[in-house]
Amino acid sequence: MVSSILCVLLVILEITVAKTQSTGPVVKGLSYTFYDSTCPKLAAIIRNHLNQVFQRDITQAAGLLRIHFHDCFVQGCDGSVLLDGSASGPSEQNAPPNLTLRPEAFKIINDLQALVHRQCGQVVSCADITALAARDSVYLSGGPQYDIPLGRRDGLNFATQAATLANLPRPTSNTTTLLDSLSTKKLDPTDVVALSGAHTIGRGHCTSFTSRLYPTQDPTMNQSFANSLKVTCPASDTSNTTVLDIRTPNKFDNKYYVDLMNRQGLFTSDQDLYTDKRTRAIVTSFAVNQSLFFEKFVAAMIKMGQLSVLTGKQGEIRANCSARNGNDMGLWSVKSRSVPQYGKLDYYWQIDDDDNHQQNQWRNSQPQSKSYNFNGNYYNNRGFSAPGDPDGKRKKRVASYNMYTVEGKLKSSVKNSFKWIKNKLSADHVSYDA
Ligand code: HEM
């Protein structure tokens, strides 16, 4: 009893103390004190619960951090990624980049919401709970402690598949593509490099990076790192996973940047930040100075966390994060469709951009970099590979999407034919090459 009271006091103290961050602009309608009167224990409820969850499995922190990113980048931080599919079509969750979000993370958010609503009533949005869960995931895995503005409302609709694909960068993107894509969200190169540092925790599926191994190996990849990855992913479509940061895979620190300097970044989008002259110095500065990384990461997360938020009377406060209020009639979860098998749906991540080809040519002309070590443990060879993904729920979702793509492919080929004719006829046709 005494120890649990002490524990709660400690959590409250932790949350109220370390607030030395320099906060950037706050969007109208959000505030750092939003729930102070309506749900004063909000932060403590979330932190206590996540503390317990992470004591059992710290890897869940990565899943929660990624969900917040996928929520914010598509249609703004409105909790739309949490919505199940409806009769009107498959949800954001079923768009290819979201198929690898962890089902456990969705469940943890629902559990948190139930806890919060039990204590405070239906006053806190799922979007805010997601943002707080991401924040605490960073802190509880060793990262900075920071405060975030709150007051987001939940969206009424999820984004289309096309919007989801268009807004989430691919792991095969080079720095030019990343900088261009993130600048549309008013994120600058420092933000891009800092946010990518979230890859200091978590895992990736083989299909997200095997285009760097097969048929030809990416020359910017360290050879022994490549050899280890080939053991984990003997073929390009293996469903295995490996960690994103080989030095300290479960610790939120700056070792991800040390990995990049040693040519041990997992995705092209990671490694190219060190190859590209515009971002190389930023990578190096974070690799040698963890406090600087933390400071820039917090600033970028606060920016990202305010993208196109709904406030005031917009949207709603959902009673259940997976469904919009009063919508159970039309609800038909695509997740529950029974479909035969887990297909090669992660194919999306294998689609290689043209820019990647050009980048490889450029890389070939680059000198091989030296080896850097900033006190990290080197997790070598098979030590950092994880077994296959046993996740039934995700497989179902992936399989569901399989069926959808067959229908979708038919529809889109008809649509594309019309588009092609329209473009041919249009005098001011613009080309959208990456
Ligand atoms: C900048 C462009 C980004 C790209 C191209 C990208 C791409 C990816 C990919 C492909 C994965 C692995 C998916 C899989 O195969 O399972 C991943 C994992 C992850 N990403 Fe990103 N990401 C980006 C930015 C971010 C940002 C901004 C955050 C958060 C602030 C983030 C947080 C994470 C985390 C924590 C994981 C591990 C998830 C897990 O273990 O379940 N990423 N990312």
Short mmCIF file of C-alpha atoms and ligand atoms in Angstrom, two decimals:
data_model
loop_
_atom_site.label_atom_id
_atom_site.label_comp_id
_atom_site.label_asym_id
_atom_site.label_seq_id
_atom_site.Cartn_x
_atom_site.Cartn_y
_atom_site.Cartn_z
CA MET A 1 0.00 0.00 0.00
CA VAL A 2 2.68 2.44 1.15
CA SER A 3 4.84 1.52 -1.82
CA SER A 4 2.05 2.11 -4.33
CA ILE A 5 1.29 5.54 -2.81
CA LEU A 6 4.97 6.33 -3.03
CA CYS A 7 4.98 5.17 -6.64
CA VAL A 8 2.08 7.50 -7.57
CA LEU A 9 3.76 10.41 -5.75
CA LEU A 10 6.98 9.73 -7.61
CA VAL A 11 5.18 9.72 -10.96
CA ILE A 12 3.44 13.03 -10.15
CA LEU A 13 6.77 14.50 -9.05
CA GLU A 14 8.51 13.26 -12.19
CA ILE A 15 5.85 14.82 -14.36
CA THR A 16 5.79 18.17 -12.58
CA VAL A 17 9.53 18.59 -12.22
CA ALA A 18 11.56 18.22 -15.39
CA LYS A 19 9.82 20.82 -17.51
CA THR A 20 12.77 22.81 -18.66
CA GLN A 21 12.05 22.44 -22.36
CA SER A 22 11.82 25.47 -24.61
CA THR A 23 8.38 25.19 -26.13
CA GLY A 24 7.65 26.34 -29.65
CA PRO A 25 4.43 27.92 -30.87
CA VAL A 26 1.16 26.34 -29.74
CA VAL A 27 -1.72 25.99 -32.18
CA LYS A 28 -4.89 27.90 -31.25
CA GLY A 29 -7.18 25.63 -29.24
CA LEU A 30 -4.41 23.52 -27.70
CA SER A 31 -2.74 24.26 -24.39
CA TYR A 32 -0.34 22.79 -21.84
CA THR A 33 -3.02 23.03 -19.14
CA PHE A 34 -5.99 21.78 -21.16
CA TYR A 35 -7.11 19.00 -18.80
CA ASP A 36 -5.91 20.58 -15.56
CA SER A 37 -9.47 20.99 -14.27
CA THR A 38 -11.33 18.26 -16.20
CA CYS A 39 -8.84 15.41 -15.80
CA PRO A 40 -6.02 16.44 -13.47
CA LYS A 41 -4.69 12.89 -13.09
CA LEU A 42 -4.50 12.26 -16.85
CA ALA A 43 -0.70 12.25 -17.13
CA ALA A 44 -0.31 10.03 -14.05
CA ILE A 45 -2.90 7.50 -15.25
CA ILE A 46 -1.13 7.14 -18.57
CA ARG A 47 2.35 6.96 -17.15
CA ASN A 48 1.40 4.42 -14.46
CA HIS A 49 -0.28 2.11 -16.92
CA LEU A 50 2.53 2.32 -19.49
CA ASN A 51 5.07 1.73 -16.74
CA GLN A 52 3.36 -1.58 -16.04
CA VAL A 53 3.01 -2.49 -19.72
CA PHE A 54 6.67 -1.74 -20.44
CA GLN A 55 7.87 -3.67 -17.41
CA ARG A 56 6.45 -6.72 -19.17
CA ASP A 57 7.56 -5.73 -22.69
CA ILE A 58 9.54 -2.57 -23.41
CA THR A 59 9.33 -3.14 -27.19
CA GLN A 60 5.72 -1.94 -27.08
CA ALA A 61 7.04 1.61 -26.65
CA ALA A 62 8.17 1.65 -30.28
CA GLY A 63 4.73 0.62 -31.50
CA LEU A 64 3.09 3.48 -29.61
CA LEU A 65 5.57 6.06 -30.84
CA ARG A 66 5.07 5.00 -34.45
CA ILE A 67 1.26 5.12 -34.24
CA HIS A 68 1.38 8.78 -33.22
CA PHE A 69 3.60 9.56 -36.23
CA HIS A 70 1.28 7.69 -38.61
CA ASP A 71 -1.72 9.46 -37.08
CA CYS A 72 -0.25 12.95 -37.41
CA PHE A 73 1.17 12.64 -40.93
CA VAL A 74 -2.11 11.51 -42.46
CA GLN A 75 -4.96 14.01 -42.10
CA GLY A 76 -3.43 15.45 -38.91
CA CYS A 77 -3.28 14.17 -35.32
CA ASP A 78 -6.98 13.28 -35.10
CA GLY A 79 -6.87 9.63 -34.03
CA SER A 80 -8.11 8.58 -37.48
CA VAL A 81 -5.52 5.81 -37.71
CA LEU A 82 -7.25 4.16 -34.75
CA LEU A 83 -10.57 3.76 -36.56
CA ASP A 84 -11.53 0.32 -37.78
CA GLY A 85 -12.81 -0.02 -41.33
CA SER A 86 -16.47 0.59 -42.04
CA ALA A 87 -18.96 -0.48 -44.65
CA SER A 88 -17.75 2.47 -46.72
CA GLY A 89 -14.35 0.87 -47.20
CA PRO A 90 -11.11 -0.23 -45.57
CA SER A 91 -9.61 2.08 -42.97
CA GLU A 92 -6.32 3.90 -42.79
CA GLN A 93 -5.09 0.90 -40.80
CA ASN A 94 -5.38 -1.20 -43.91
CA ALA A 95 -3.20 1.01 -46.09
CA PRO A 96 0.16 -0.73 -46.68
CA PRO A 97 2.36 1.45 -44.47
CA ASN A 98 -0.03 0.86 -41.55
CA LEU A 99 -0.14 -2.92 -41.87
CA THR A 100 3.00 -3.14 -39.80
CA LEU A 101 1.65 -1.05 -36.93
CA ARG A 102 1.49 -3.27 -33.87
CA PRO A 103 -1.99 -4.55 -32.94
CA GLU A 104 -0.85 -4.43 -29.30
CA ALA A 105 -0.38 -0.67 -29.63
CA PHE A 106 -4.01 -0.21 -30.69
CA LYS A 107 -5.07 -2.30 -27.71
CA ILE A 108 -2.89 -0.36 -25.28
CA ILE A 109 -4.46 2.90 -26.49
CA ASN A 110 -7.96 1.48 -26.02
CA ASP A 111 -7.02 0.30 -22.52
CA LEU A 112 -5.61 3.71 -21.65
CA GLN A 113 -8.74 5.39 -22.90
CA ALA A 114 -10.93 3.10 -20.79
CA LEU A 115 -8.85 3.90 -17.70
CA VAL A 116 -8.96 7.64 -18.36
CA HIS A 117 -12.68 7.71 -19.09
CA ARG A 118 -13.39 5.70 -15.96
CA GLN A 119 -11.65 8.36 -13.86
CA CYS A 120 -12.58 11.54 -15.70
CA GLY A 121 -15.56 10.77 -17.92
CA GLN A 122 -15.56 11.07 -21.71
CA VAL A 123 -13.51 14.24 -21.86
CA VAL A 124 -10.11 13.17 -23.24
CA SER A 125 -9.71 12.45 -26.95
CA CYS A 126 -8.09 9.36 -28.42
CA ALA A 127 -5.78 11.67 -30.36
CA ASP A 128 -4.50 13.19 -27.10
CA ILE A 129 -4.14 9.77 -25.47
CA THR A 130 -2.09 8.64 -28.49
CA ALA A 131 0.12 11.72 -28.25
CA LEU A 132 0.66 11.22 -24.50
CA ALA A 133 1.38 7.52 -25.00
CA ALA A 134 4.04 8.39 -27.60
CA ARG A 135 5.57 10.97 -25.28
CA ASP A 136 5.75 8.52 -22.38
CA SER A 137 7.12 5.80 -24.65
CA VAL A 138 10.07 8.06 -25.39
CA TYR A 139 10.67 8.89 -21.74
CA LEU A 140 10.15 5.40 -20.35
CA SER A 141 12.61 3.91 -22.81
CA GLY A 142 15.34 6.31 -21.75
CA GLY A 143 14.58 9.44 -23.78
CA PRO A 144 13.81 13.01 -22.77
CA GLN A 145 11.02 14.06 -20.45
CA TYR A 146 8.84 16.71 -22.03
CA ASP A 147 5.46 18.29 -21.95
CA ILE A 148 3.04 18.49 -24.89
CA PRO A 149 0.13 20.78 -25.66
CA LEU A 150 -3.26 19.03 -25.42
CA GLY A 151 -6.83 19.61 -26.54
CA ARG A 152 -6.95 17.64 -29.82
CA ARG A 153 -10.35 16.33 -30.86
CA ASP A 154 -10.99 13.05 -32.63
CA GLY A 155 -11.69 12.99 -36.36
CA LEU A 156 -14.96 11.70 -37.73
CA ASN A 157 -13.46 9.95 -40.73
CA PHE A 158 -10.37 8.03 -41.64
CA ALA A 159 -8.23 8.98 -44.59
CA THR A 160 -8.37 7.22 -47.95
CA GLN A 161 -5.77 4.67 -48.94
CA ALA A 162 -4.40 7.12 -51.49
CA ALA A 163 -4.01 9.91 -48.91
CA THR A 164 -2.33 7.51 -46.49
CA LEU A 165 0.16 6.37 -49.12
CA ALA A 166 0.83 9.91 -50.27
CA ASN A 167 1.56 11.24 -46.78
CA LEU A 168 3.74 8.54 -45.25
CA PRO A 169 7.26 8.46 -46.66
CA ARG A 170 8.63 5.15 -47.87
CA PRO A 171 11.71 3.54 -46.35
CA THR A 172 13.16 3.50 -49.88
CA SER A 173 13.02 7.31 -50.08
CA ASN A 174 16.23 9.24 -50.36
CA THR A 175 16.91 12.45 -48.45
CA THR A 176 15.68 14.67 -51.28
CA THR A 177 12.31 12.92 -51.21
CA LEU A 178 12.16 13.07 -47.41
CA LEU A 179 13.05 16.75 -47.22
CA ASP A 180 10.53 17.61 -49.94
CA SER A 181 7.81 15.53 -48.39
CA LEU A 182 8.32 16.78 -44.84
CA SER A 183 8.69 20.40 -45.92
CA THR A 184 5.04 20.25 -47.03
CA LYS A 185 4.33 19.78 -43.31
CA LYS A 186 6.58 22.70 -42.37
CA LEU A 187 9.27 20.40 -41.01
CA ASP A 188 12.82 21.52 -41.76
CA PRO A 189 15.97 19.38 -42.28
CA THR A 190 16.80 19.42 -38.55
CA ASP A 191 13.28 18.21 -37.78
CA VAL A 192 13.62 15.46 -40.42
CA VAL A 193 16.89 14.17 -38.99
CA ALA A 194 15.65 14.49 -35.39
CA LEU A 195 12.33 12.71 -36.05
CA SER A 196 14.12 9.91 -37.89
CA GLY A 197 15.97 9.40 -34.61
CA ALA A 198 12.77 7.71 -33.39
CA HIS A 199 14.31 4.70 -35.16
CA THR A 200 16.56 4.37 -32.11
CA ILE A 201 13.90 1.91 -30.88
CA GLY A 202 11.76 -0.71 -32.56
CA ARG A 203 11.88 -3.14 -35.39
CA GLY A 204 11.46 -3.42 -39.14
CA HIS A 205 10.24 -6.23 -41.36
CA CYS A 206 12.58 -7.67 -43.98
CA THR A 207 10.33 -6.40 -46.75
CA SER A 208 11.02 -2.83 -45.63
CA PHE A 209 14.72 -3.05 -46.46
CA THR A 210 15.54 -6.13 -48.56
CA SER A 211 15.63 -3.99 -51.71
CA ARG A 212 18.97 -2.86 -50.26
CA LEU A 213 20.23 -6.46 -50.18
CA TYR A 214 18.79 -8.12 -53.29
CA PRO A 215 19.43 -8.43 -56.16
CA THR A 216 22.40 -6.15 -55.59
CA GLN A 217 23.68 -4.89 -52.30
CA ASP A 218 23.48 -1.21 -51.50
CA PRO A 219 27.10 -0.01 -51.53
CA THR A 220 26.48 2.38 -48.66
CA MET A 221 25.75 -0.55 -46.34
CA ASN A 222 28.46 -1.90 -44.06
CA GLN A 223 29.44 -5.37 -45.25
CA SER A 224 29.17 -7.31 -41.98
CA PHE A 225 25.89 -5.56 -41.25
CA ALA A 226 24.63 -6.65 -44.68
CA ASN A 227 25.79 -10.21 -44.02
CA SER A 228 23.84 -10.34 -40.76
CA LEU A 229 20.74 -8.93 -42.40
CA LYS A 230 20.98 -11.60 -45.10
CA VAL A 231 20.87 -14.25 -42.38
CA THR A 232 17.71 -12.70 -40.94
CA CYS A 233 16.19 -12.17 -44.38
CA PRO A 234 17.38 -14.99 -46.66
CA ALA A 235 14.89 -13.89 -49.31
CA SER A 236 13.37 -10.50 -50.08
CA ASP A 237 9.87 -11.45 -48.94
CA THR A 238 10.74 -13.17 -45.64
CA SER A 239 8.35 -12.15 -42.87
CA ASN A 240 11.11 -11.87 -40.22
CA THR A 241 11.99 -8.70 -38.40
CA THR A 242 15.13 -7.08 -37.09
CA VAL A 243 15.89 -4.14 -34.85
CA LEU A 244 16.27 -0.62 -36.21
CA ASP A 245 19.20 0.34 -33.98
CA ILE A 246 21.74 -2.45 -33.66
CA ARG A 247 23.61 -0.87 -30.75
CA THR A 248 20.84 -0.21 -28.21
CA PRO A 249 17.61 -1.49 -29.81
CA ASN A 250 15.31 -0.84 -26.85
CA LYS A 251 16.87 2.31 -25.50
CA PHE A 252 15.90 5.77 -26.64
CA ASP A 253 19.32 7.34 -27.13
CA ASN A 254 21.50 8.79 -29.89
CA LYS A 255 23.09 5.51 -31.02
CA TYR A 256 20.92 5.46 -34.14
CA TYR A 257 23.11 8.28 -35.47
CA VAL A 258 26.26 6.35 -34.55
CA ASP A 259 24.81 3.47 -36.59
CA LEU A 260 24.37 5.79 -39.56
CA MET A 261 27.97 6.98 -39.30
CA ASN A 262 29.03 3.33 -39.37
CA ARG A 263 26.83 2.63 -42.42
CA GLN A 264 24.52 0.46 -40.31
CA GLY A 265 21.26 2.29 -40.91
CA LEU A 266 18.47 -0.13 -41.79
CA PHE A 267 16.43 1.81 -44.35
CA THR A 268 17.57 3.89 -47.29
CA SER A 269 15.64 6.77 -45.70
CA ASP A 270 17.87 6.42 -42.62
CA GLN A 271 21.26 5.81 -44.19
CA ASP A 272 20.91 8.49 -46.84
CA LEU A 273 20.67 11.15 -44.13
CA TYR A 274 24.37 10.53 -43.56
CA THR A 275 25.21 10.17 -47.25
CA ASP A 276 23.52 13.42 -48.24
CA LYS A 277 25.65 16.52 -47.70
CA ARG A 278 22.68 18.61 -46.55
CA THR A 279 21.93 16.41 -43.53
CA ARG A 280 25.28 14.75 -42.80
CA ALA A 281 26.46 17.42 -40.36
CA ILE A 282 23.18 17.22 -38.45
CA VAL A 283 23.56 13.44 -38.12
CA THR A 284 27.11 13.87 -36.84
CA SER A 285 26.10 16.57 -34.38
CA PHE A 286 23.45 14.28 -32.86
CA ALA A 287 25.85 11.31 -32.80
CA VAL A 288 28.33 13.24 -30.67
CA ASN A 289 25.84 15.15 -28.55
CA GLN A 290 22.84 13.31 -27.14
CA SER A 291 21.46 16.38 -25.34
CA LEU A 292 21.34 18.25 -28.63
CA PHE A 293 19.47 15.34 -30.22
CA PHE A 294 16.97 15.24 -27.35
CA GLU A 295 16.40 18.99 -27.55
CA LYS A 296 15.76 18.92 -31.33
CA PHE A 297 13.68 15.74 -31.10
CA VAL A 298 11.35 17.29 -28.51
CA ALA A 299 10.93 20.44 -30.61
CA ALA A 300 10.17 18.37 -33.73
CA MET A 301 7.73 16.09 -31.88
CA ILE A 302 5.82 19.10 -30.55
CA LYS A 303 5.61 20.46 -34.11
CA MET A 304 4.55 17.09 -35.51
CA GLY A 305 2.03 16.62 -32.71
CA GLN A 306 0.17 19.76 -33.76
CA LEU A 307 -0.23 18.97 -37.45
CA SER A 308 -3.76 19.82 -38.68
CA VAL A 309 -5.31 19.19 -35.28
CA LEU A 310 -9.05 19.48 -34.68
CA THR A 311 -9.91 21.73 -31.73
CA GLY A 312 -12.84 23.40 -29.99
CA LYS A 313 -16.10 22.06 -31.36
CA GLN A 314 -14.56 20.25 -34.33
CA GLY A 315 -14.67 16.46 -34.42
CA GLU A 316 -15.69 14.67 -31.25
CA ILE A 317 -14.40 12.86 -28.16
CA ARG A 318 -14.79 9.22 -29.08
CA ALA A 319 -16.26 6.79 -26.58
CA ASN A 320 -14.29 4.01 -28.26
CA CYS A 321 -11.07 4.82 -30.09
CA SER A 322 -11.77 2.23 -32.81
CA ALA A 323 -15.13 3.65 -33.90
CA ARG A 324 -16.70 7.05 -34.29
CA ASN A 325 -19.53 7.77 -31.89
CA GLY A 326 -22.98 6.40 -32.69
CA ASN A 327 -21.75 4.61 -35.76
CA ASP A 328 -22.11 0.97 -34.78
CA MET A 329 -24.90 0.44 -37.32
CA GLY A 330 -22.69 0.82 -40.36
CA LEU A 331 -19.60 -0.58 -38.72
CA TRP A 332 -18.13 -3.55 -40.40
CA SER A 333 -14.61 -4.19 -39.38
CA VAL A 334 -12.45 -5.23 -42.29
CA LYS A 335 -10.24 -6.87 -39.69
CA SER A 336 -12.82 -9.55 -39.07
CA ARG A 337 -13.09 -10.68 -42.66
CA SER A 338 -11.72 -14.16 -42.99
CA VAL A 339 -9.24 -14.41 -45.78
CA PRO A 340 -7.08 -17.42 -46.54
CA GLN A 341 -3.45 -16.38 -46.18
CA TYR A 342 -0.85 -13.84 -45.29
CA GLY A 343 0.31 -12.65 -48.67
CA LYS A 344 3.26 -10.63 -49.86
CA LEU A 345 1.50 -7.43 -49.12
CA ASP A 346 4.43 -5.60 -47.80
CA TYR A 347 5.32 -5.39 -51.49
CA TYR A 348 4.61 -1.69 -51.22
CA TRP A 349 7.79 -1.17 -49.32
CA GLN A 350 9.72 -2.95 -52.01
CA ILE A 351 8.67 -0.60 -54.77
CA ASP A 352 11.88 1.19 -55.52
CA ASP A 353 11.76 4.80 -56.58
CA ASP A 354 13.70 6.05 -59.54
CA ASP A 355 15.49 8.35 -57.16
CA ASN A 356 16.85 5.30 -55.42
CA HIS A 357 18.53 4.14 -58.58
CA GLN A 358 20.13 7.52 -59.14
CA GLN A 359 21.16 7.60 -55.54
CA ASN A 360 22.87 4.21 -55.86
CA GLN A 361 24.84 5.50 -58.80
CA TRP A 362 25.90 8.49 -56.75
CA ARG A 363 26.75 6.32 -53.78
CA ASN A 364 29.03 4.15 -55.88
CA SER A 365 31.21 7.14 -56.38
CA GLN A 366 31.46 7.84 -52.62
CA PRO A 367 34.49 6.84 -50.56
CA GLN A 368 33.92 4.14 -47.92
CA SER A 369 33.50 5.76 -44.51
CA LYS A 370 35.50 5.03 -41.39
CA SER A 371 34.26 3.20 -38.35
CA TYR A 372 32.87 5.32 -35.51
CA ASN A 373 32.10 4.30 -32.00
CA PHE A 374 30.52 6.46 -29.33
CA ASN A 375 30.40 4.01 -26.44
CA GLY A 376 27.68 1.83 -27.89
CA ASN A 377 27.58 -1.92 -27.53
CA TYR A 378 27.78 -3.52 -30.89
CA TYR A 379 25.04 -6.12 -31.24
CA ASN A 380 26.58 -8.29 -33.82
CA ASN A 381 25.49 -10.97 -36.23
CA ARG A 382 22.38 -12.88 -35.29
CA GLY A 383 22.21 -11.21 -31.91
CA PHE A 384 19.89 -8.55 -33.20
CA SER A 385 17.55 -10.56 -35.33
CA ALA A 386 14.15 -11.53 -34.05
CA PRO A 387 12.12 -14.58 -34.95
CA GLY A 388 9.24 -14.49 -37.43
CA ASP A 389 6.19 -12.41 -36.74
CA PRO A 390 3.61 -14.54 -34.97
CA ASP A 391 1.08 -11.80 -34.89
CA GLY A 392 -2.22 -13.28 -35.93
CA LYS A 393 -4.13 -10.03 -35.82
CA ARG A 394 -1.71 -8.24 -38.07
CA LYS A 395 -1.62 -11.16 -40.47
CA LYS A 396 -5.39 -11.01 -40.68
CA ARG A 397 -5.22 -7.32 -41.44
CA VAL A 398 -2.53 -7.89 -44.01
CA ALA A 399 -4.53 -10.72 -45.54
CA SER A 400 -7.65 -8.57 -45.56
CA TYR A 401 -5.76 -5.97 -47.46
CA ASN A 402 -4.72 -8.65 -49.93
CA MET A 403 -8.31 -9.14 -50.98
CA TYR A 404 -8.85 -5.44 -51.10
CA THR A 405 -5.87 -4.91 -53.39
CA VAL A 406 -7.23 -7.37 -55.93
CA GLU A 407 -10.48 -5.40 -56.07
CA GLY A 408 -8.51 -2.18 -55.88
CA LYS A 409 -6.16 -3.10 -58.68
CA LEU A 410 -9.08 -3.72 -61.02
CA LYS A 411 -10.73 -0.44 -60.09
CA SER A 412 -7.52 1.51 -60.31
CA SER A 413 -6.53 0.14 -63.71
CA VAL A 414 -9.87 1.33 -65.12
CA LYS A 415 -9.43 4.63 -63.31
CA ASN A 416 -5.86 4.96 -64.58
CA SER A 417 -6.95 4.43 -68.18
CA PHE A 418 -9.38 7.33 -67.84
CA LYS A 419 -6.69 9.42 -66.16
CA TRP A 420 -4.24 8.67 -68.97
CA ILE A 421 -6.74 9.76 -71.64
CA LYS A 422 -7.58 12.88 -69.63
CA ASN A 423 -3.91 13.76 -69.22
CA LYS A 424 -3.24 13.26 -72.90
CA LEU A 425 -6.04 15.64 -73.75
CA SER A 426 -5.16 18.22 -71.14
CA ALA A 427 -3.05 21.15 -72.34
CA ASP A 428 -1.57 21.98 -68.92
CA HIS A 429 -0.61 18.50 -67.89
CA VAL A 430 2.01 18.54 -65.14
CA SER A 431 4.39 15.67 -64.52
CA TYR A 432 4.86 14.56 -60.90
CA ASP A 433 8.21 12.85 -60.99
CA ALA A 434 9.79 12.23 -57.59
C1 HEM B 1 11.10 10.00 -41.99
C2 HEM B 1 10.49 9.03 -42.59
C3 HEM B 1 10.17 7.71 -42.01
C4 HEM B 1 10.14 6.54 -42.68
C5 HEM B 1 10.42 6.35 -44.17
C6 HEM B 1 9.82 5.50 -41.74
C7 HEM B 1 9.67 4.17 -42.06
C8 HEM B 1 9.53 3.17 -41.14
C9 HEM B 1 9.45 1.77 -41.45
C10 HEM B 1 9.46 1.19 -42.85
C11 HEM B 1 9.39 1.09 -40.29
C12 HEM B 1 9.36 -0.43 -40.11
C13 HEM B 1 8.04 -1.00 -40.48
C14 HEM B 1 8.16 -2.51 -40.49
O1 HEM B 1 8.74 -3.02 -41.43
O2 HEM B 1 7.69 -3.14 -39.52
C15 HEM B 1 9.42 2.04 -39.23
C16 HEM B 1 9.40 1.70 -37.90
C17 HEM B 1 9.32 2.64 -36.91
N1 HEM B 1 9.21 4.00 -37.06
FE1 HEM B 1 9.48 5.03 -38.77
N2 HEM B 1 9.66 6.05 -40.51
C18 HEM B 1 9.86 7.39 -40.61
C19 HEM B 1 9.73 8.33 -39.60
C20 HEM B 1 9.37 8.02 -38.32
C21 HEM B 1 8.98 8.98 -37.31
C22 HEM B 1 8.87 10.48 -37.56
C23 HEM B 1 8.73 8.29 -36.18
C24 HEM B 1 8.27 8.80 -34.85
C25 HEM B 1 8.45 10.03 -34.43
C26 HEM B 1 8.97 6.91 -36.47
C27 HEM B 1 8.92 5.90 -35.54
C28 HEM B 1 9.12 4.56 -35.83
C29 HEM B 1 9.24 3.53 -34.81
C30 HEM B 1 9.27 3.74 -33.32
C31 HEM B 1 9.35 2.33 -35.50
C32 HEM B 1 9.43 0.92 -34.88
C33 HEM B 1 8.01 0.40 -34.76
C34 HEM B 1 7.86 -0.95 -34.10
O3 HEM B 1 8.82 -1.48 -33.57
O4 HEM B 1 6.74 -1.45 -34.10
N3 HEM B 1 9.33 6.77 -37.78
N4 HEM B 1 9.48 3.30 -39.77
#
